[in-house]
Amino acid sequence: MKVTAQWIADQCGVSRGTVDRVVNGRPNVSPEVRERIQKLISEYGYKTPTQRQAARAGRGVYRIGVILPSWDAFFIRRMRDGIRTAVHNRGLNDITVLVEELKNRSPRSYFEAIGRMEERGIDGLIVTAPDTLVMREEIDRLVASGVPVVTCDSDVCQSRRLYHIGQDMVKSGRVAAGLIAPYAEGGEILVVTGNREFAAHDLRVRGFLDRLHELRGDDVVVNVIESVEKYELTYDGVLYYAKGHPRLRGIYMANESVRGCMDALERVRPARRIHVICHDLTPYARKYLEEGRLDFIIDQDFSAQTTRAIEVLAHTLRTGESPRRSIEYIHTSIITRELL
């Protein structure tokens, strides 16, 4: 059995943060609780990440953990491509990458995966995670224990993460607004976003709304629904607005479930075309663009940003130097039918 800080916390009926305070010699823990925790630590030989790093000093190989979110297989394949590129094509012979793919999006799944990564002795972590208070605290805990963290694609703002690589989400939302604005005059626009706990989704929507207001003022009514990347929620939401809102002129798909949107429009068959803009050149999005059912795709390179995340973290582990920039944005592309 692998003994983790979470396991010790469960056995003692306390939080993981309490265990962290004990193993790091910090105050604000009652003597009784401290004694119980220390007894388990001694009995099972638990070591903190910092202690394990000291034991591994001089081995010449750094371990980077990568936690892949519970997303569509297309995105996971692209991120794995980025990992392979970093390891095999960029000369990172002193780097071992340990990968965990989450099965769901619950906070517990993230924390359990992080705990397993710590037990495997990671020196640094790359994660795509929701921007919540508990996730910020978890990242801060890792950093305090000597494990630098890089966020990829979606940032965890106000945390002590080392570096973030991803698309400029505000700009991509503004681009989408600029593309859909010519069709929107005097009508309604529907925005379908994912889980707005992910900073990426929230920032896209903010950028879109701000730019559309700059271009159209109060001339356009905008409705925003949150689908949490679920096909069913996307389908039901688009179906409702396409059937009951005859002034609907456009849909901004700020999440991954484009298929739910298109299936709903196919069922309604509106008398007037509803223009659709989405993100990411997935196989489904490509098909819809080829058929003329999508107007534009705003694309980003998931593979490149994963590669870059590993490169930056590897450099920091080797040299102890922080990256020159704490945030780096990758290139944003606009794909039309003619470019396929």
Coordinates of C-alpha atoms in Angstrom, one line a residue:
M1 CA 0.0 0.0 0.0
K2 CA 1.3 3.5 -0.9
V3 CA 1.0 5.8 2.0
T4 CA -0.1 9.3 1.0
A5 CA -0.8 12.5 2.9
Q6 CA -4.5 12.1 2.0
W7 CA -4.5 8.6 3.5
I8 CA -2.9 9.8 6.7
A9 CA -5.5 12.6 6.9
D10 CA -8.4 10.1 6.3
Q11 CA -7.0 7.8 9.1
C12 CA -6.7 10.6 11.5
G13 CA -10.0 12.3 10.6
V14 CA -8.4 15.6 9.7
S15 CA -7.8 17.6 6.5
R16 CA -4.8 17.1 4.2
G17 CA -3.7 20.6 5.1
T18 CA -3.4 19.6 8.8
V19 CA -1.1 16.7 7.8
D20 CA 0.9 19.2 5.7
R21 CA 1.3 21.5 8.7
V22 CA 2.5 18.6 10.9
V23 CA 5.1 17.2 8.4
N24 CA 6.4 20.7 7.7
G25 CA 6.6 21.6 11.4
R26 CA 4.1 24.4 11.3
P27 CA 1.8 25.5 14.2
N28 CA -2.0 25.5 14.7
V29 CA -2.3 21.8 15.3
S30 CA -3.5 20.4 18.7
P31 CA -0.9 18.2 20.5
E32 CA -3.3 15.2 20.4
V33 CA -3.8 15.5 16.6
R34 CA -0.1 16.1 16.0
E35 CA 0.8 13.0 18.0
R36 CA -1.6 10.8 16.0
I37 CA -0.3 12.1 12.7
Q38 CA 3.4 11.7 13.7
K39 CA 2.7 8.2 14.9
L40 CA 1.4 7.1 11.5
I41 CA 4.2 8.9 9.7
S42 CA 6.7 6.9 11.8
E43 CA 4.9 3.7 11.5
Y44 CA 4.5 3.7 7.7
G45 CA 7.6 5.6 6.8
Y46 CA 5.9 8.5 5.0
K47 CA 8.2 11.1 3.5
T48 CA 7.3 14.5 2.2
P49 CA 8.0 15.5 -1.4
T50 CA 10.9 17.6 -0.2
Q51 CA 12.4 14.7 1.7
R52 CA 12.0 12.4 -1.3
Q53 CA 13.7 15.0 -3.5
A54 CA 16.6 15.2 -1.1
A55 CA 16.9 11.4 -1.3
R56 CA 16.9 11.5 -5.1
A57 CA 19.5 14.2 -5.3
G58 CA 22.3 13.4 -7.7
R59 CA 20.4 10.8 -9.6
G60 CA 20.5 13.0 -12.8
V61 CA 16.9 12.4 -13.8
Y62 CA 13.9 14.7 -13.2
R63 CA 10.4 13.5 -13.0
I64 CA 7.6 15.7 -14.4
G65 CA 4.0 14.7 -13.7
V66 CA 1.4 15.6 -16.3
I67 CA -2.3 15.4 -15.3
L68 CA -4.6 15.3 -18.3
P69 CA -8.2 16.5 -17.8
S70 CA -11.3 14.4 -18.6
W71 CA -11.8 15.9 -22.0
D72 CA -12.7 14.6 -25.5
A73 CA -10.2 12.0 -26.8
F74 CA -9.1 14.5 -29.6
F75 CA -7.7 16.9 -27.1
I76 CA -6.0 14.2 -25.0
R77 CA -4.3 12.8 -28.2
R78 CA -3.0 16.2 -29.1
M79 CA -1.6 16.8 -25.6
R80 CA 0.0 13.3 -25.6
D81 CA 1.6 14.2 -29.0
G82 CA 3.0 17.3 -27.3
I83 CA 4.5 15.1 -24.5
R84 CA 6.1 12.8 -27.1
T85 CA 7.6 15.7 -29.0
A86 CA 9.1 17.1 -25.8
V87 CA 10.6 13.8 -24.7
H88 CA 11.8 12.4 -28.0
N89 CA 12.5 15.4 -30.2
R90 CA 13.8 18.1 -27.9
G91 CA 16.7 16.3 -26.3
L92 CA 15.3 16.1 -22.8
N93 CA 17.2 12.9 -22.0
D94 CA 17.3 13.8 -18.3
I95 CA 13.5 14.1 -18.0
T96 CA 11.0 11.3 -17.3
V97 CA 7.3 12.3 -17.9
L98 CA 4.7 10.5 -15.8
V99 CA 1.1 10.9 -17.2
E100 CA -2.2 10.5 -15.5
E101 CA -5.5 10.9 -17.4
L102 CA -8.5 11.8 -15.2
K103 CA -11.7 9.8 -15.6
N104 CA -14.0 12.6 -14.4
R105 CA -13.8 16.3 -13.5
S106 CA -14.5 16.2 -9.8
P107 CA -12.1 18.1 -7.5
R108 CA -11.4 14.8 -5.6
S109 CA -10.1 13.2 -8.8
Y110 CA -7.6 16.0 -9.2
F111 CA -6.4 15.7 -5.6
E112 CA -6.1 11.9 -5.7
A113 CA -4.1 12.1 -8.9
I114 CA -1.8 14.7 -7.4
G115 CA -1.3 12.5 -4.4
R116 CA -0.4 9.6 -6.6
M117 CA 2.0 11.8 -8.5
E118 CA 3.7 12.9 -5.3
E119 CA 4.1 9.2 -4.2
R120 CA 5.8 8.5 -7.6
G121 CA 8.3 11.2 -6.7
I122 CA 7.6 14.0 -9.1
D123 CA 9.9 17.0 -9.2
G124 CA 7.4 19.2 -11.0
L125 CA 3.8 19.1 -12.1
I126 CA 1.8 20.2 -15.2
V127 CA -1.9 20.4 -14.9
T128 CA -5.0 21.7 -16.6
A129 CA -7.5 22.4 -13.8
P130 CA -10.4 24.6 -12.7
D131 CA -9.7 28.0 -11.2
T132 CA -11.2 27.3 -7.8
L133 CA -10.0 28.2 -4.3
V134 CA -9.3 24.6 -3.4
M135 CA -7.2 24.2 -6.5
R136 CA -5.2 27.3 -5.8
E137 CA -4.6 26.1 -2.3
E138 CA -3.5 22.7 -3.6
I139 CA -1.1 24.3 -6.1
D140 CA 0.3 26.6 -3.3
R141 CA 0.8 23.5 -1.1
L142 CA 2.8 21.8 -3.8
V143 CA 4.9 24.9 -4.5
A144 CA 5.6 25.3 -0.7
S145 CA 6.8 21.7 -0.6
G146 CA 9.3 22.3 -3.4
V147 CA 7.3 21.0 -6.4
P148 CA 6.9 23.8 -9.1
V149 CA 3.6 23.8 -11.0
V150 CA 2.9 24.8 -14.6
T151 CA -0.7 25.3 -15.8
C152 CA -1.5 24.4 -19.4
D153 CA -4.4 25.6 -21.5
S154 CA -6.5 26.9 -18.6
D155 CA -4.8 29.0 -15.9
V156 CA -5.3 28.8 -12.1
C157 CA -5.1 32.5 -11.4
Q158 CA -3.8 33.9 -8.1
S159 CA -2.0 30.7 -7.4
R160 CA 1.7 30.4 -6.9
R161 CA 2.1 28.4 -10.2
L162 CA 5.4 29.0 -11.9
Y163 CA 4.2 29.5 -15.4
H164 CA 1.1 29.3 -17.7
I165 CA 1.0 28.4 -21.4
G166 CA -2.2 28.6 -23.4
Q167 CA -4.3 30.6 -25.8
D168 CA -5.0 34.2 -25.1
M169 CA -8.6 33.4 -24.1
V170 CA -9.8 37.0 -23.9
K171 CA -8.5 37.7 -27.3
S172 CA -10.0 34.6 -28.8
G173 CA -13.4 35.6 -27.4
R174 CA -13.0 39.1 -28.9
V175 CA -12.1 37.5 -32.2
A176 CA -15.2 35.4 -32.1
A177 CA -17.3 38.5 -31.5
G178 CA -15.7 40.3 -34.4
L179 CA -16.5 37.4 -36.7
I180 CA -20.2 37.0 -35.6
A181 CA -21.0 40.8 -35.3
P182 CA -21.9 41.3 -39.0
Y183 CA -24.7 38.7 -38.7
A184 CA -26.0 40.0 -35.4
E185 CA -27.6 43.3 -36.1
G186 CA -31.0 43.7 -34.5
G187 CA -31.1 40.0 -33.4
E188 CA -30.0 37.6 -30.7
I189 CA -26.8 35.7 -30.1
L190 CA -26.5 32.5 -28.0
V191 CA -23.2 31.8 -26.2
V192 CA -22.7 28.2 -25.2
T193 CA -19.8 27.9 -22.7
G194 CA -18.3 25.0 -20.8
N195 CA -17.5 24.9 -17.1
R196 CA -16.8 28.5 -16.2
E197 CA -14.8 27.3 -13.2
F198 CA -12.1 26.8 -15.8
A199 CA -10.6 30.3 -16.4
A200 CA -10.2 29.5 -20.1
H201 CA -14.0 29.3 -20.6
D202 CA -14.8 32.3 -18.4
L203 CA -12.3 34.6 -20.1
R204 CA -13.5 33.6 -23.5
V205 CA -17.0 34.6 -22.7
R206 CA -15.9 37.9 -21.1
G207 CA -13.8 38.8 -24.1
F208 CA -16.7 38.0 -26.4
L209 CA -19.3 40.0 -24.5
D210 CA -17.0 43.0 -24.2
R211 CA -16.1 43.1 -27.9
L212 CA -19.7 42.5 -29.1
H213 CA -20.9 45.4 -26.9
E214 CA -18.2 47.6 -28.4
L215 CA -19.3 46.7 -31.9
R216 CA -23.1 46.5 -31.5
G217 CA -23.9 48.3 -28.2
D218 CA -27.4 47.4 -27.0
D219 CA -28.5 46.5 -30.5
V220 CA -28.0 42.7 -29.8
V221 CA -29.4 40.5 -27.1
V222 CA -27.0 37.9 -25.8
N223 CA -27.9 34.8 -23.9
V224 CA -25.3 32.7 -22.2
I225 CA -25.8 29.1 -21.1
E226 CA -23.3 26.8 -19.4
S227 CA -23.2 23.2 -20.7
V228 CA -20.2 21.8 -18.8
E229 CA -19.0 20.3 -22.1
K230 CA -22.0 17.9 -22.0
Y231 CA -23.6 16.9 -25.3
E232 CA -27.1 16.7 -23.7
L233 CA -27.0 20.1 -22.1
T234 CA -25.7 21.7 -25.3
Y235 CA -28.3 20.0 -27.4
D236 CA -31.2 20.9 -25.1
G237 CA -30.0 24.5 -24.7
V238 CA -29.5 25.1 -28.4
L239 CA -32.8 23.4 -29.2
Y240 CA -34.6 25.7 -26.8
Y241 CA -33.3 28.9 -28.2
A242 CA -33.4 27.9 -31.8
K243 CA -37.1 26.9 -31.5
G244 CA -38.3 29.7 -29.2
H245 CA -36.2 32.7 -30.3
P246 CA -36.9 33.5 -34.0
R247 CA -34.5 36.5 -33.8
L248 CA -31.6 34.2 -33.1
R249 CA -28.9 35.1 -35.6
G250 CA -25.7 33.4 -34.3
I251 CA -24.3 30.9 -31.9
Y252 CA -20.8 31.2 -30.3
M253 CA -19.7 27.7 -29.2
A254 CA -17.2 28.5 -26.5
N255 CA -16.9 24.9 -25.5
E256 CA -16.1 21.5 -27.1
S257 CA -19.6 20.0 -27.7
V258 CA -20.2 21.3 -31.2
R259 CA -21.9 18.1 -32.2
G260 CA -24.7 18.8 -29.7
C261 CA -25.2 22.2 -31.2
M262 CA -25.3 20.9 -34.8
D263 CA -27.7 18.1 -34.0
A264 CA -30.1 20.5 -32.4
L265 CA -30.0 22.9 -35.4
E266 CA -30.6 19.9 -37.7
R267 CA -33.7 19.0 -35.8
V268 CA -35.1 22.5 -35.7
R269 CA -34.2 23.4 -39.3
P270 CA -34.7 27.2 -38.8
A271 CA -36.2 29.2 -41.7
R272 CA -33.3 31.6 -41.5
R273 CA -29.7 30.5 -41.2
I274 CA -28.1 30.7 -37.8
H275 CA -24.4 31.3 -38.1
V276 CA -22.1 29.3 -35.8
I277 CA -18.5 29.9 -34.7
C278 CA -16.6 27.4 -32.6
H279 CA -13.2 26.7 -31.2
D280 CA -10.6 24.0 -32.1
L281 CA -10.3 22.0 -35.3
T282 CA -11.7 18.7 -34.1
P283 CA -12.8 16.0 -36.5
Y284 CA -16.4 17.0 -36.0
A285 CA -15.7 20.7 -36.4
R286 CA -13.8 20.0 -39.6
K287 CA -16.7 18.0 -41.0
Y288 CA -19.2 20.7 -40.2
L289 CA -17.0 23.4 -41.7
E290 CA -16.6 21.4 -44.9
E291 CA -20.4 21.0 -45.1
G292 CA -20.8 24.7 -44.7
R293 CA -22.7 24.4 -41.4
L294 CA -20.0 26.2 -39.5
D295 CA -18.8 29.6 -40.4
F296 CA -15.4 29.8 -38.6
I297 CA -13.2 27.8 -36.3
I298 CA -10.9 29.6 -33.9
D299 CA -8.0 27.1 -33.5
Q300 CA -5.1 26.6 -31.1
D301 CA -2.2 24.1 -31.0
F302 CA -2.7 21.8 -27.9
S303 CA 0.3 19.8 -28.8
A304 CA 2.7 22.8 -29.0
Q305 CA 1.5 24.2 -25.7
T306 CA 2.1 20.9 -23.9
T307 CA 5.5 20.6 -25.4
R308 CA 6.4 24.1 -24.3
A309 CA 5.1 23.5 -20.7
I310 CA 7.5 20.5 -20.4
E311 CA 10.4 22.5 -21.8
V312 CA 9.9 25.4 -19.4
L313 CA 9.5 23.2 -16.4
A314 CA 12.5 21.1 -17.3
H315 CA 14.6 24.2 -17.6
T316 CA 13.6 25.4 -14.2
L317 CA 14.3 22.0 -12.6
R318 CA 17.7 21.9 -14.2
T319 CA 18.9 25.4 -13.5
G320 CA 16.7 26.7 -10.7
E321 CA 15.8 29.7 -12.8
S322 CA 12.2 30.9 -13.2
P323 CA 11.0 31.6 -16.8
R324 CA 11.4 35.1 -18.0
R325 CA 7.6 35.4 -18.4
S326 CA 5.0 33.9 -16.1
I327 CA 2.4 33.7 -18.9
E328 CA 3.0 32.7 -22.6
Y329 CA 0.3 32.7 -25.3
I330 CA 0.3 30.5 -28.3
H331 CA -0.8 31.4 -31.8
T332 CA -4.5 31.7 -32.5
S333 CA -5.7 30.8 -36.0
I334 CA -9.0 31.5 -37.8
I335 CA -10.0 28.6 -40.0
T336 CA -12.4 29.0 -42.9
R337 CA -13.8 26.4 -45.3
E338 CA -11.4 27.6 -48.0
L339 CA -8.4 26.8 -45.8
L340 CA -9.2 23.2 -45.2

